[in-house]
Coordinates of C-alpha atoms and ligand atoms in Angstrom, one line a residue:
M811 CA 84.3 105.8 147.1
I812 CA 80.7 104.9 147.8
Y813 CA 78.8 104.4 144.6
A814 CA 75.0 105.5 145.2
D815 CA 74.2 106.2 141.5
Y816 CA 72.7 102.8 140.6
N817 CA 69.6 104.3 139.0
A818 CA 72.1 106.1 136.4
T819 CA 74.0 102.9 135.8
A820 CA 74.5 99.8 138.0
P821 CA 78.2 98.6 138.2
L822 CA 78.6 95.7 135.9
R823 CA 77.8 92.3 137.5
P824 CA 80.6 89.8 137.5
E825 CA 78.4 87.2 135.9
A826 CA 77.6 89.6 133.2
R827 CA 81.3 90.4 132.6
D828 CA 82.1 86.5 132.4
A829 CA 79.3 86.0 129.8
M830 CA 80.3 89.1 127.9
L831 CA 83.9 87.8 127.6
A832 CA 82.7 84.3 126.6
A833 CA 80.5 86.0 123.9
L834 CA 83.4 88.2 122.6
E835 CA 85.4 85.0 122.1
V836 CA 82.9 83.6 119.9
G837 CA 83.1 86.5 117.6
A838 CA 80.6 85.5 115.0
N839 CA 77.3 86.9 113.8
P840 CA 74.2 85.0 115.3
S841 CA 72.5 85.2 111.8
S842 CA 75.3 83.3 110.1
V843 CA 74.3 79.7 109.5
H844 CA 78.1 78.1 110.0
G845 CA 79.1 76.5 113.4
P846 CA 80.6 79.7 115.0
G847 CA 77.4 81.6 113.9
R848 CA 75.3 79.0 115.5
Q849 CA 77.2 79.3 118.6
A850 CA 76.6 82.9 118.6
R851 CA 72.8 82.3 118.2
K852 CA 72.8 80.0 121.0
L853 CA 74.3 82.4 123.3
M854 CA 71.9 84.9 122.2
E855 CA 68.9 82.7 122.7
K856 CA 70.1 81.7 126.1
A857 CA 70.0 85.5 127.1
R858 CA 66.7 85.8 125.5
G859 CA 65.4 83.1 127.7
Q860 CA 67.1 84.6 130.8
V861 CA 65.5 88.0 130.3
A862 CA 62.0 86.6 129.2
S863 CA 62.1 84.5 132.5
A864 CA 62.9 87.5 134.6
I865 CA 59.6 89.1 133.6
R866 CA 57.7 85.7 133.3
A867 CA 57.4 86.1 129.6
L868 CA 57.9 83.9 126.6
P869 CA 61.4 84.3 125.0
Q870 CA 59.8 84.7 121.4
D871 CA 58.1 87.9 122.6
L872 CA 61.3 89.7 123.4
I873 CA 63.0 92.0 120.8
F874 CA 66.5 93.1 121.5
T875 CA 67.4 96.8 121.2
S876 CA 70.2 99.2 121.8
G877 CA 69.0 100.1 125.1
G878 CA 65.9 101.3 127.1
T879 CA 65.6 104.5 125.0
E880 CA 65.3 102.5 121.8
A881 CA 63.0 100.1 123.3
V882 CA 60.7 102.9 124.3
A883 CA 61.0 104.6 120.9
L884 CA 60.0 101.5 119.3
A885 CA 57.1 100.8 121.5
I886 CA 55.6 104.2 121.1
Q887 CA 56.6 105.1 117.4
G888 CA 56.0 101.6 116.3
T889 CA 52.7 101.4 117.7
V890 CA 51.5 104.8 116.6
R891 CA 52.7 103.6 113.1
K892 CA 50.8 100.5 113.0
L893 CA 47.5 102.4 114.2
D894 CA 48.1 104.7 111.3
G895 CA 48.1 107.6 113.8
D896 CA 44.5 106.9 114.9
C897 CA 45.3 107.1 118.6
T898 CA 45.9 109.4 121.6
L899 CA 48.9 109.0 123.9
L900 CA 48.1 109.4 127.6
V901 CA 51.5 110.0 129.1
S902 CA 52.2 110.3 132.7
A903 CA 53.8 113.6 133.9
V904 CA 56.8 111.8 135.5
E905 CA 58.1 109.7 132.6
H906 CA 61.7 109.7 131.7
E907 CA 62.6 112.0 128.7
A908 CA 63.0 108.9 126.4
V909 CA 59.2 108.5 126.8
S910 CA 58.0 112.0 126.9
K911 CA 60.2 113.0 123.9
N912 CA 59.3 110.1 121.8
A913 CA 55.7 110.7 122.6
G914 CA 56.1 114.5 121.7
H915 CA 57.7 113.3 118.2
S916 CA 55.1 110.8 117.5
G917 CA 52.8 113.0 115.6
V918 CA 49.7 112.3 117.4
A919 CA 47.9 114.0 120.3
V920 CA 49.4 113.7 123.7
E921 CA 47.4 114.1 126.9
T922 CA 49.1 114.3 130.3
L923 CA 48.3 111.9 133.2
Y924 CA 48.9 114.1 136.2
V925 CA 50.5 112.5 139.4
D926 CA 49.6 113.5 143.0
E927 CA 51.9 115.0 145.6
T928 CA 53.2 111.4 146.4
G929 CA 54.1 110.9 142.7
K930 CA 51.4 108.4 141.8
A931 CA 49.4 108.7 138.7
D932 CA 45.9 110.0 139.2
L933 CA 43.7 106.9 138.3
D934 CA 40.5 108.9 139.0
W935 CA 41.3 111.2 136.2
L936 CA 42.2 108.2 133.9
A937 CA 38.8 106.5 134.6
D938 CA 37.1 109.9 133.9
R939 CA 39.0 110.3 130.8
L940 CA 38.4 106.9 129.5
G941 CA 34.7 107.2 130.4
R942 CA 34.3 110.2 128.1
W943 CA 36.4 108.7 125.5
D944 CA 35.1 109.4 121.9
R945 CA 37.0 106.9 119.4
S946 CA 35.9 108.9 116.4
K947 CA 37.7 111.9 117.7
S948 CA 40.7 110.4 119.7
G949 CA 41.2 106.9 118.2
T950 CA 42.6 104.2 120.3
P951 CA 43.7 105.1 123.9
V952 CA 47.4 104.5 124.5
L953 CA 48.5 104.8 128.0
V954 CA 52.3 105.3 128.6
L955 CA 53.1 104.8 132.4
M956 CA 56.3 103.7 133.7
L957 CA 56.7 100.9 136.2
A958 CA 58.9 102.9 138.8
N959 CA 60.5 106.3 138.6
N960 CA 64.0 106.8 138.2
E961 CA 64.3 110.0 140.3
T962 CA 61.9 109.1 143.2
G963 CA 61.7 105.4 142.9
V964 CA 58.0 105.6 143.3
I965 CA 56.1 102.6 141.9
Q966 CA 53.0 103.2 139.6
P967 CA 49.7 101.5 139.7
V968 CA 50.4 100.0 136.4
Q969 CA 48.3 96.9 136.9
E970 CA 45.2 98.9 137.8
A971 CA 45.7 101.5 135.0
A972 CA 46.3 98.8 132.3
A973 CA 43.1 97.0 133.3
M974 CA 41.2 100.2 132.8
V975 CA 42.8 101.0 129.6
R976 CA 42.1 97.5 128.3
D977 CA 38.5 97.6 129.3
A978 CA 38.4 100.8 127.4
G979 CA 39.7 98.8 124.3
G980 CA 43.2 100.5 124.5
L981 CA 46.9 99.7 124.9
T982 CA 49.4 100.2 127.5
I983 CA 53.1 100.8 127.1
C984 CA 55.2 100.5 130.1
D985 CA 58.6 101.6 130.7
G986 CA 60.0 98.9 133.0
V987 CA 63.6 100.1 132.8
Q988 CA 64.0 101.1 136.6
G989 CA 61.9 98.1 137.8
L990 CA 63.9 95.2 136.4
G991 CA 66.1 93.7 138.8
K992 CA 64.8 95.8 141.6
L993 CA 61.2 94.4 141.9
P994 CA 59.6 91.2 140.8
V995 CA 58.2 91.9 137.5
N996 CA 55.4 89.6 135.8
V997 CA 54.2 90.9 132.5
S998 CA 50.9 88.9 132.6
L999 CA 50.1 90.1 136.1
L1000 CA 50.9 93.8 134.9
G1001 CA 48.5 93.3 132.0
V1002 CA 50.5 95.7 129.7
D1003 CA 51.0 95.3 126.0
Y1004 CA 54.6 96.5 125.8
L1005 CA 57.4 96.5 128.4
A1006 CA 60.8 98.4 127.7
L1007 CA 63.8 97.1 129.5
S1008 CA 67.4 98.2 129.7
A1009 CA 70.4 96.1 130.8
H1010 CA 72.6 98.7 132.5
K1011 CA 70.0 99.5 135.3
A1012 CA 70.2 95.8 136.4
G1013 CA 74.0 95.2 136.4
G1014 CA 74.4 94.5 132.6
P1015 CA 76.3 96.5 130.1
Q1016 CA 75.3 99.9 128.7
G1017 CA 73.9 100.0 125.1
V1018 CA 71.6 97.0 125.2
G1019 CA 68.0 96.6 126.1
A1020 CA 64.7 95.0 125.1
L1021 CA 61.1 95.5 124.3
W1022 CA 58.5 92.7 125.5
L1023 CA 55.4 92.8 123.5
S1024 CA 52.4 90.7 124.0
S1025 CA 51.5 88.5 121.1
G1026 CA 49.3 90.3 118.7
A1027 CA 50.3 93.7 120.0
P1028 CA 50.2 96.2 117.2
L1029 CA 53.8 97.3 116.1
L1030 CA 55.5 98.3 113.0
P1031 CA 59.4 98.6 112.9
I1032 CA 61.1 101.8 113.1
L1033 CA 64.5 100.6 111.9
F1034 CA 64.8 98.7 108.7
G1035 CA 67.6 96.6 107.2
G1036 CA 68.6 92.8 107.5
G1037 CA 65.5 91.7 109.3
Q1038 CA 67.0 90.5 112.6
E1039 CA 64.7 90.2 115.5
R1040 CA 61.7 88.9 113.5
S1041 CA 62.1 92.1 111.2
I1042 CA 61.1 94.2 114.1
R1043 CA 64.5 95.6 114.8
S1044 CA 67.0 95.1 112.1
G1045 CA 70.7 95.4 112.8
T1046 CA 73.4 92.9 113.9
E1047 CA 72.5 92.1 117.4
N1048 CA 75.2 93.2 120.1
L1049 CA 75.9 89.6 121.0
S1050 CA 78.3 90.3 124.1
G1051 CA 75.9 93.1 125.3
I1052 CA 72.9 90.7 125.1
A1053 CA 74.9 87.9 126.7
G1054 CA 75.8 90.1 129.6
F1055 CA 72.2 91.4 129.8
G1056 CA 70.9 87.9 130.3
A1057 CA 73.5 87.0 133.0
A1058 CA 73.0 90.1 134.9
V1059 CA 69.3 89.9 135.0
D1060 CA 69.6 86.2 136.0
A1061 CA 71.8 87.1 138.8
A1062 CA 69.6 90.2 139.7
V1063 CA 66.4 88.1 139.8
A1064 CA 68.2 85.5 142.2
A1065 CA 69.2 88.4 144.5
L1066 CA 65.9 90.2 144.6
S1067 CA 65.7 89.6 148.3
K1068 CA 68.8 91.3 149.0
M1069 CA 67.7 94.2 147.0
E1070 CA 64.5 94.2 149.0
A1071 CA 66.4 94.3 152.2
L1072 CA 68.2 97.7 151.2
S1073 CA 64.9 99.4 152.0
S1074 CA 65.4 99.0 155.7
C1075 CA 68.9 100.6 155.5
R1076 CA 67.4 103.3 153.2
D1077 CA 64.6 103.9 155.5
A1078 CA 67.0 104.2 158.6
M1079 CA 69.1 106.8 156.6
E1080 CA 66.0 108.7 155.8
E1081 CA 64.9 108.9 159.4
R1082 CA 68.3 110.2 160.4
L1083 CA 68.3 112.9 157.7
I1084 CA 64.8 113.8 158.6
S1085 CA 65.3 113.9 162.4
E1086 CA 68.7 115.7 162.3
A1087 CA 68.1 118.1 159.3
G1088 CA 64.5 118.0 158.5
V1089 CA 64.8 117.0 154.9
T1090 CA 61.8 116.3 152.7
V1091 CA 61.9 112.9 151.4
F1092 CA 59.9 112.5 148.0
G1093 CA 57.5 109.6 147.6
K1094 CA 58.1 108.3 151.1
R1095 CA 54.5 107.5 151.8
V1096 CA 53.8 105.3 148.9
P1097 CA 55.6 102.2 147.6
R1098 CA 59.0 102.9 146.1
L1099 CA 61.9 101.0 144.6
P1100 CA 63.8 99.6 147.9
N1101 CA 67.0 101.1 146.6
T1102 CA 66.1 104.9 146.0
S1103 CA 66.0 107.9 148.3
N1104 CA 65.4 111.3 146.9
F1105 CA 65.7 114.1 149.3
A1106 CA 65.9 117.7 149.7
Y1107 CA 67.1 120.5 151.9
A1108 CA 65.2 123.6 150.6
G1109 CA 67.7 126.4 149.6
F1110 CA 70.7 124.1 149.4
R1111 CA 71.3 123.7 145.7
A1112 CA 71.6 120.2 144.2
E1113 CA 74.5 120.8 142.2
T1114 CA 76.6 122.0 145.3
Q1115 CA 75.5 119.0 147.2
V1116 CA 76.4 116.5 144.4
M1117 CA 79.9 118.1 144.1
A1118 CA 80.5 118.3 147.8
M1119 CA 79.3 114.6 148.2
D1120 CA 81.8 113.7 145.4
L1121 CA 84.6 115.4 147.4
A1122 CA 83.6 113.6 150.3
G1123 CA 83.9 110.2 148.5
V1124 CA 80.1 109.6 147.8
A1125 CA 78.8 109.5 144.2
V1126 CA 75.3 110.6 144.1
S1127 CA 73.3 112.5 141.6
S1128 CA 70.7 115.3 141.2
G1129 CA 67.7 113.4 139.9
S1130 CA 67.4 115.9 137.2
A1131 CA 70.9 115.7 135.8
C1132 CA 70.8 115.6 132.0
S1133 CA 73.3 114.0 129.7
S1134 CA 75.6 117.1 129.4
G1135 CA 76.1 116.8 133.2
K1136 CA 74.4 120.1 133.8
V1137 CA 71.8 120.1 136.4
K1138 CA 68.3 121.4 135.8
R1139 CA 65.1 121.6 137.8
S1140 CA 63.4 118.2 138.2
L1141 CA 60.3 118.0 136.2
V1142 CA 59.3 115.0 138.1
L1143 CA 59.4 116.9 141.5
S1144 CA 57.7 119.9 140.0
A1145 CA 54.9 117.6 138.8
M1146 CA 54.6 116.3 142.3
G1147 CA 54.0 119.9 143.3
A1148 CA 57.3 120.5 144.9
S1149 CA 58.4 124.3 144.9
D1150 CA 61.0 125.3 142.5
T1151 CA 63.3 125.9 145.5
L1152 CA 62.7 122.4 146.8
A1153 CA 63.0 120.8 143.4
E1154 CA 66.3 122.7 142.9
S1155 CA 67.7 121.2 146.2
A1156 CA 66.9 117.6 145.6
I1157 CA 69.5 114.8 145.2
R1158 CA 68.9 111.2 144.5
T1159 CA 70.8 108.3 146.2
S1160 CA 70.5 104.9 144.7
Y1161 CA 72.0 101.7 145.7
G1162 CA 72.3 98.1 144.6
W1163 CA 74.0 94.8 144.4
R1164 CA 77.4 95.8 145.8
S1165 CA 76.2 98.1 148.4
E1166 CA 76.7 97.6 151.9
V1167 CA 74.9 98.5 155.0
S1168 CA 77.7 100.9 156.1
D1169 CA 77.3 102.8 152.7
F1170 CA 74.0 104.2 153.9
D1171 CA 75.5 105.4 157.2
R1172 CA 78.4 107.0 155.4
T1173 CA 76.2 108.7 153.0
A1174 CA 74.3 110.2 155.9
D1175 CA 77.5 111.1 157.6
A1176 CA 78.9 112.9 154.6
W1177 CA 75.7 114.8 153.8
L1178 CA 75.0 116.0 157.4
E1179 CA 78.7 117.1 157.7
I1180 CA 78.3 118.9 154.3
L1181 CA 75.0 120.7 155.4
H1182 CA 76.7 121.6 158.7
R1183 CA 79.6 123.3 157.0
R1184 CA 77.3 125.0 154.8
N1185 CA 75.2 126.2 157.5
L1186 CA 78.3 127.5 159.3
K1187 CA 79.2 129.6 156.2
E1188 CA 75.7 130.9 155.8
T1189 CA 75.6 132.1 159.5
A1190 CA 79.4 133.6 159.3
Ligands
PLP1439 N1 63.6 104.8 131.2 C1 63.9 105.2 132.4 C2 62.9 105.3 133.5 C3 65.4 105.5 132.7 O1 65.9 105.8 133.9 C4 66.3 105.3 131.6 C5 67.6 105.7 131.8 O2 67.9 106.5 132.7 C6 65.8 105.2 130.4 C7 64.4 104.9 130.2 C8 66.7 105.1 129.1 O3 67.4 103.8 129.1 P1 68.8 103.7 128.4 O4 69.8 104.4 129.3 O5 69.0 102.3 128.4 O6 68.7 104.2 126.9

């Protein structure tokens, strides 16, 4: 089986597995003061250092969570609570549902930052909106903009946008889940106030993530209890998950050049699909994650393609598959102006640390064969 669904979950890196097993052996609570507890804390702090170093941050500014969704929820809801609701969220139209739904449930006004047909946020609109900002009406501007899109891989101009928001006295929350381990990430350069991360997109385990926040960034907890994680996120930490997270991210950062090299295989695959089948590739003209290719052949439904590819031994996804496994039309592609027919025909392939050059050729071979069979059926 060729696994081409890394943006859903990357396979566990061996370094992460080893670190997890070692942490499981410790079997103690990092908050306990006895020897085993101190050993557990040592492993946790090692991982905190590894994740912080991967984003060029200080370990003390990192809060471990149960994943990307919780990190995003903490950033959005925790900021809104601390600002007493006196803010307006400016949320890009291509955010993951973890972001858009938490924004929608935050109880404050949400305005949409639209994207152009390439998938990039419209910074002219943002400049204009911030220029007209009336603090007495809209409170603090809080931009919510992702680092890279999970469906198309399109990288957002976060640095420029965050600078504009900072100049306007606002805050920026960035969902960095898809960027970690695929791109160099430097929180100081990005200039954001909060960065949400998830382990399982970078070769760590599922169910663990982190929120980085710049020192002094306003935030109230959304979970209350034993006061772990500087009382920002109560609950006994997932020690083995955290240890796996740290080790995975360490390995991913060391292998960033291998990740970068995937882009030439991806580009060659896309050129073949364009020349032999005339597919539309989303985000092709703008900076993208090196591992992601989202393409559509109008009228060939995504779920049919995903099932046929599975039978052919290639695991891909429709960018818009939801947790129930059902496929719905991609809101991301619609936001980029794709017609319904095109948006319903898009599949996402995404590669990573275990992918080989031949995986790209075999993906293209399988997909072209499937299209050929489908076209024969259509003309019969
Ligand atoms: N943000 C983005 C861009 C994602 O792709 C995902 C997962 O698909 C999430 C957030 C949620 O992360 P998690 O699965 O760790 O909750």
